[in-house]
PDB file of C-alpha atoms in Angstrom:
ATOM      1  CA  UNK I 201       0.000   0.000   0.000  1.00 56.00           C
ATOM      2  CA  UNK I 202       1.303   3.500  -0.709  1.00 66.00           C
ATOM      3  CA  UNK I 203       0.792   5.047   2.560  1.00 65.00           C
ATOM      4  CA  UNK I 204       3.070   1.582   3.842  1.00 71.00           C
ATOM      5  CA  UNK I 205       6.194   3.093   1.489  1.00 73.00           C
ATOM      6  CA  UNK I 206       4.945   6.724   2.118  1.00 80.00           C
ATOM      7  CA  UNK I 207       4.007   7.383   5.860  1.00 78.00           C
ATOM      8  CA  UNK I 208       4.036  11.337   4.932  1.00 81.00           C
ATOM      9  CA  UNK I 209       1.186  11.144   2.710  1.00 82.00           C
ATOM     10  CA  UNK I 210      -1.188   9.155   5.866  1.00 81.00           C
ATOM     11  CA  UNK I 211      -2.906  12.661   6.570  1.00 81.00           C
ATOM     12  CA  UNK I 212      -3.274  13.799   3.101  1.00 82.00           C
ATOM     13  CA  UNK I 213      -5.293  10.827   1.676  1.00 78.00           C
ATOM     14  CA  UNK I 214      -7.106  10.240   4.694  1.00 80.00           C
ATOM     15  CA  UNK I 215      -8.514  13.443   4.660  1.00 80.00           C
ATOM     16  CA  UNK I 216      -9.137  14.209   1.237  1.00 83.00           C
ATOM     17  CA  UNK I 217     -10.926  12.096  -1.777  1.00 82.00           C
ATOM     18  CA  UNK I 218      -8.154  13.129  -4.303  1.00 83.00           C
ATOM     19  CA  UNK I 219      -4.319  13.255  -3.624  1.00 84.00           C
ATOM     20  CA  UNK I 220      -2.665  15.289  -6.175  1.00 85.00           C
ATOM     21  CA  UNK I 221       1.398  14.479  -5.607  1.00 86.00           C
ATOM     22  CA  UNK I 222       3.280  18.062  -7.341  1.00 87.00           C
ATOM     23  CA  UNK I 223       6.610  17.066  -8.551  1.00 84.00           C
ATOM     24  CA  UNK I 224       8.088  20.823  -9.484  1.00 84.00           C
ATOM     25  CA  UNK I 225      10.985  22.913  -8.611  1.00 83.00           C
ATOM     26  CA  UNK I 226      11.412  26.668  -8.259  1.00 84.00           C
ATOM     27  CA  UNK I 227      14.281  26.918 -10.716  1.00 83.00           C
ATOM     28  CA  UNK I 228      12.126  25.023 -13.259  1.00 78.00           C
ATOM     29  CA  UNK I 229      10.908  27.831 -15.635  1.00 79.00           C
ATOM     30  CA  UNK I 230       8.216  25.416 -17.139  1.00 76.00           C
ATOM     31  CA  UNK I 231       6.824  25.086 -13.591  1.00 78.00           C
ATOM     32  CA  UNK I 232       6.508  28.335 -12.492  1.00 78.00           C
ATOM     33  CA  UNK I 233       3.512  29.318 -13.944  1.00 82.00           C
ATOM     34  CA  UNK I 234       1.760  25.927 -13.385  1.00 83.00           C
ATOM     35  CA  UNK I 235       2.228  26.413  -9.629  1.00 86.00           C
ATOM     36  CA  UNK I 236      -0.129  29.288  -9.044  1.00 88.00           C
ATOM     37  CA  UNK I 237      -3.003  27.683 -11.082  1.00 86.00           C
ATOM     38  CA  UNK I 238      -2.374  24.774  -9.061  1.00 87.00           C
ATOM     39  CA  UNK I 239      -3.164  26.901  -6.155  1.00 89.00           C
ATOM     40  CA  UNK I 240      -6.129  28.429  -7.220  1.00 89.00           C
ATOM     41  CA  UNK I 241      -7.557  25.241  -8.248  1.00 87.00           C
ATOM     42  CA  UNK I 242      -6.644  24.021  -4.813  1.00 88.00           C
ATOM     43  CA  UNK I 243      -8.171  26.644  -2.687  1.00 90.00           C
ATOM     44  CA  UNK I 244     -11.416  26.718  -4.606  1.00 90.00           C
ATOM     45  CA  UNK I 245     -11.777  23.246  -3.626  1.00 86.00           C
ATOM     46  CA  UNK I 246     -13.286  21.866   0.008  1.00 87.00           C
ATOM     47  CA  UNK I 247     -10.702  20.207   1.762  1.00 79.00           C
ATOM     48  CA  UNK I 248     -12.309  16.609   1.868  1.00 85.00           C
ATOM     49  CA  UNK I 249     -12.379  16.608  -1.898  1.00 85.00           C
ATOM     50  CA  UNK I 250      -8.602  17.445  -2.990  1.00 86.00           C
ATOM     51  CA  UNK I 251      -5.331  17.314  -1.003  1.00 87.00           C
ATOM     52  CA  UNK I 252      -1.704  18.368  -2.574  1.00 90.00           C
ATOM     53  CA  UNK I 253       1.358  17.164  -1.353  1.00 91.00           C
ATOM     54  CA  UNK I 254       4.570  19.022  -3.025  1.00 91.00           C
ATOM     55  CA  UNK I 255       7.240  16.729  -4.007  1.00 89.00           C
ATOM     56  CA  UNK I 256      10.261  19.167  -4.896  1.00 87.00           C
ATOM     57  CA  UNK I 257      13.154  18.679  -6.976  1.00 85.00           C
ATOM     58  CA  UNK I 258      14.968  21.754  -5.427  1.00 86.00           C
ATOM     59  CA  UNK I 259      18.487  22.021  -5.358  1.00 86.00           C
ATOM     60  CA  UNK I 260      18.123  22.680  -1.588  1.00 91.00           C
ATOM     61  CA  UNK I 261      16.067  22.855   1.243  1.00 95.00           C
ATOM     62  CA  UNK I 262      16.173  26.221   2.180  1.00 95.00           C
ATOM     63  CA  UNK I 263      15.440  26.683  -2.209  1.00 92.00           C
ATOM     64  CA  UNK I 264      12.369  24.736  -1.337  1.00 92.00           C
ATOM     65  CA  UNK I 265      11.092  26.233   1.450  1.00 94.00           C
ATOM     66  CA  UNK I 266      11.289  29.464   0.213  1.00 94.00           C
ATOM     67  CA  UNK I 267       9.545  28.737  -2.898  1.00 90.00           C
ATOM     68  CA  UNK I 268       6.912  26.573  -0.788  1.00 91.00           C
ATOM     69  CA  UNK I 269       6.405  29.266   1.249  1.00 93.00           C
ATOM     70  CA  UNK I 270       6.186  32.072  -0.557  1.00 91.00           C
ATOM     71  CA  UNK I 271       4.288  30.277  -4.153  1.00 89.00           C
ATOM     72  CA  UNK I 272       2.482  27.187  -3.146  1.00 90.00           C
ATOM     73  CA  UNK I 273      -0.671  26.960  -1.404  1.00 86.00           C
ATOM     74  CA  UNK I 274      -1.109  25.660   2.061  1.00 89.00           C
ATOM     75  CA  UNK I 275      -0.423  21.818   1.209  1.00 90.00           C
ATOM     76  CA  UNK I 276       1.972  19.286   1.966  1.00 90.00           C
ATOM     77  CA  UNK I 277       5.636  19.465   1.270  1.00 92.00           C
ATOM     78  CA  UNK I 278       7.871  15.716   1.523  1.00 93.00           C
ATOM     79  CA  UNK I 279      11.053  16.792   3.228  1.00 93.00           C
ATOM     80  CA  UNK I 280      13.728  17.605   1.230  1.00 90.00           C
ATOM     81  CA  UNK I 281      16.266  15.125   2.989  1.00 90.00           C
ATOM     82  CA  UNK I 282      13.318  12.437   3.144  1.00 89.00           C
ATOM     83  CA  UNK I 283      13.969   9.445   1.840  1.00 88.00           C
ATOM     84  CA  UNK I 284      10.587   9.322   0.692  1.00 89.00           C
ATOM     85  CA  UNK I 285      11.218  12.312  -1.971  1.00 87.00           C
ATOM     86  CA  UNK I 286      13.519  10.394  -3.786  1.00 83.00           C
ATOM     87  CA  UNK I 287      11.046   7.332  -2.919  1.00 84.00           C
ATOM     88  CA  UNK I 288       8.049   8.552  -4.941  1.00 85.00           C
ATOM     89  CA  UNK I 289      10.289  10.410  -7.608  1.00 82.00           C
ATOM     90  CA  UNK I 290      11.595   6.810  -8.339  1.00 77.00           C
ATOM     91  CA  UNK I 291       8.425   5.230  -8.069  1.00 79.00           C
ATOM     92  CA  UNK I 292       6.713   7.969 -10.312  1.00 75.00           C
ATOM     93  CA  UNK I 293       9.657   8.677 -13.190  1.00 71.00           C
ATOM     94  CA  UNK I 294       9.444  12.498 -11.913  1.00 69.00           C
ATOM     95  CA  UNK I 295      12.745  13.341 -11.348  1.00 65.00           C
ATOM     96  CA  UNK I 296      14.857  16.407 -12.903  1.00 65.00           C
ATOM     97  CA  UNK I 297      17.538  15.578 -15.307  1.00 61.00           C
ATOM     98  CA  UNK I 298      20.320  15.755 -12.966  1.00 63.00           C
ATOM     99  CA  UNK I 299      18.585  13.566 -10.666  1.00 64.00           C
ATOM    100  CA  UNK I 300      18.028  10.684 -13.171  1.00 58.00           C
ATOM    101  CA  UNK I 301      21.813   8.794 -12.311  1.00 58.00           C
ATOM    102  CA  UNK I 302      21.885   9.672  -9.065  1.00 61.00           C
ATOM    103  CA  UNK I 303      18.049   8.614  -7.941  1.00 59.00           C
ATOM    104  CA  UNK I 304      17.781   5.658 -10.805  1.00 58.00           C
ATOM    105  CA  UNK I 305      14.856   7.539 -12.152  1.00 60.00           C
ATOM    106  CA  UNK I 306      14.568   4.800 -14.538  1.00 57.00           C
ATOM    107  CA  UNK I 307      10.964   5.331 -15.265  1.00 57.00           C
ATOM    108  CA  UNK I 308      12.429   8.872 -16.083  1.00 49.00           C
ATOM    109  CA  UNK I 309       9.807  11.664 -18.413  1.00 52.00           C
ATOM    110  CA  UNK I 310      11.279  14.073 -20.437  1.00 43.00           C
ATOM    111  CA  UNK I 311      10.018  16.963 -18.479  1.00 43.00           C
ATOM    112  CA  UNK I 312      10.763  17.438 -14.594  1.00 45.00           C
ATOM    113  CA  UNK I 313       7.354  19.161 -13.618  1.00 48.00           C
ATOM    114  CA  UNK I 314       4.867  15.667 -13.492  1.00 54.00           C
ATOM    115  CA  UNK I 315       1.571  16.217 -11.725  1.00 61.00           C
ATOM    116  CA  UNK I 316       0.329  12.701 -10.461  1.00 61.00           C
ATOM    117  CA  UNK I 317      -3.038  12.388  -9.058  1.00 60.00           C
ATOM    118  CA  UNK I 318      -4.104   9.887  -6.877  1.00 62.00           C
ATOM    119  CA  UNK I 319      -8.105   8.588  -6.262  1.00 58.00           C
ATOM    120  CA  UNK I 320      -9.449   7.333  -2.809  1.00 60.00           C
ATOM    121  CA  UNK I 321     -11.454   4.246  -3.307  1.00 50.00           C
ATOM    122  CA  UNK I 322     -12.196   2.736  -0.267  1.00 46.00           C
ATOM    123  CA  UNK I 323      -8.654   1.273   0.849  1.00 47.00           C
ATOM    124  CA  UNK I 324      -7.455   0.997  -2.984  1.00 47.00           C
ATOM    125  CA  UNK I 325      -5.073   3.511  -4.478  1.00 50.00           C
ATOM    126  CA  UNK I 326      -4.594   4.111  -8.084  1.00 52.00           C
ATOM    127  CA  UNK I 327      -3.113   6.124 -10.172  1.00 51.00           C
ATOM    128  CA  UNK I 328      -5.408   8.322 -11.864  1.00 47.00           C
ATOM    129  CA  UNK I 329      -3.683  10.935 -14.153  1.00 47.00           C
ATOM    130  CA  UNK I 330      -0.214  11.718 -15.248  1.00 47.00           C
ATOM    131  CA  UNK I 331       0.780  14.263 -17.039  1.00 47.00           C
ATOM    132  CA  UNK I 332       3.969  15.279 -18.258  1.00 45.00           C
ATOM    133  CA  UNK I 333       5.397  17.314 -21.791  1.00 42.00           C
TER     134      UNK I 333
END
């Protein structure tokens, strides 16, 4: 189960019907505008229905938090130094080019920014959308 391999998602999907994982950076210049829209969509949405966790591919923490604080909306972030950020990039194929040797992004997309949504039914999880350039 995902939340077995993911602990830091538990509160996100149990509280929400939709789990939308953000894998983006704040250097990447084709995710900058998609974060904003991201947040409007998320904050005209009740908080049962859809839950965001930011998955970053930052070149450092204190990059990260800046951008998460200052650009995203008031979601989850994995921890930078988590193992489970490089956990779901792997298990996802969302990892920045630079990132692809040293994760074993094998699965790897073209494009760094992948938006992966995930669907509450009952205790199944699925993968719902994926969307990358």
């Amino acid at each position: 189960m995902l939340t077995a391999a993911f602990p830091s998602l538990n509160a996100a999907i149990s509280s929400s019907k939709v789990l939308g994982l953000y894998f983006s950076s704040a250097w990447c210049p084709d995710c900058t505008p998609i974060t904003p829209a991201l947040k409007r969509v998320y904050e005209s949405q009740p908080a049962d229905k859809f839950s965001v966790v930011y998955v970053s591919s930052d070149r450092s923490n204190e990059q990260m938090m800046k951008s998460f604080e200052t650009s995203h909306g008031n979601w989850g972030v994995i921890p930078f130094e988590s193992e489970e950020r490089s956990g779901l990039k792997k298990k996802y194929g969302a990892c920045a080019g630079a990132e692809v040797v040293q994760l074993g992004c094998y699965k790897w997309r073209s494009f760094e920014q992948v938006g992966v949504a995930i669907e509450k039914a009952s205790k199944m999880l699925r993968v719902i959308q994926s969307c990358s350039r």
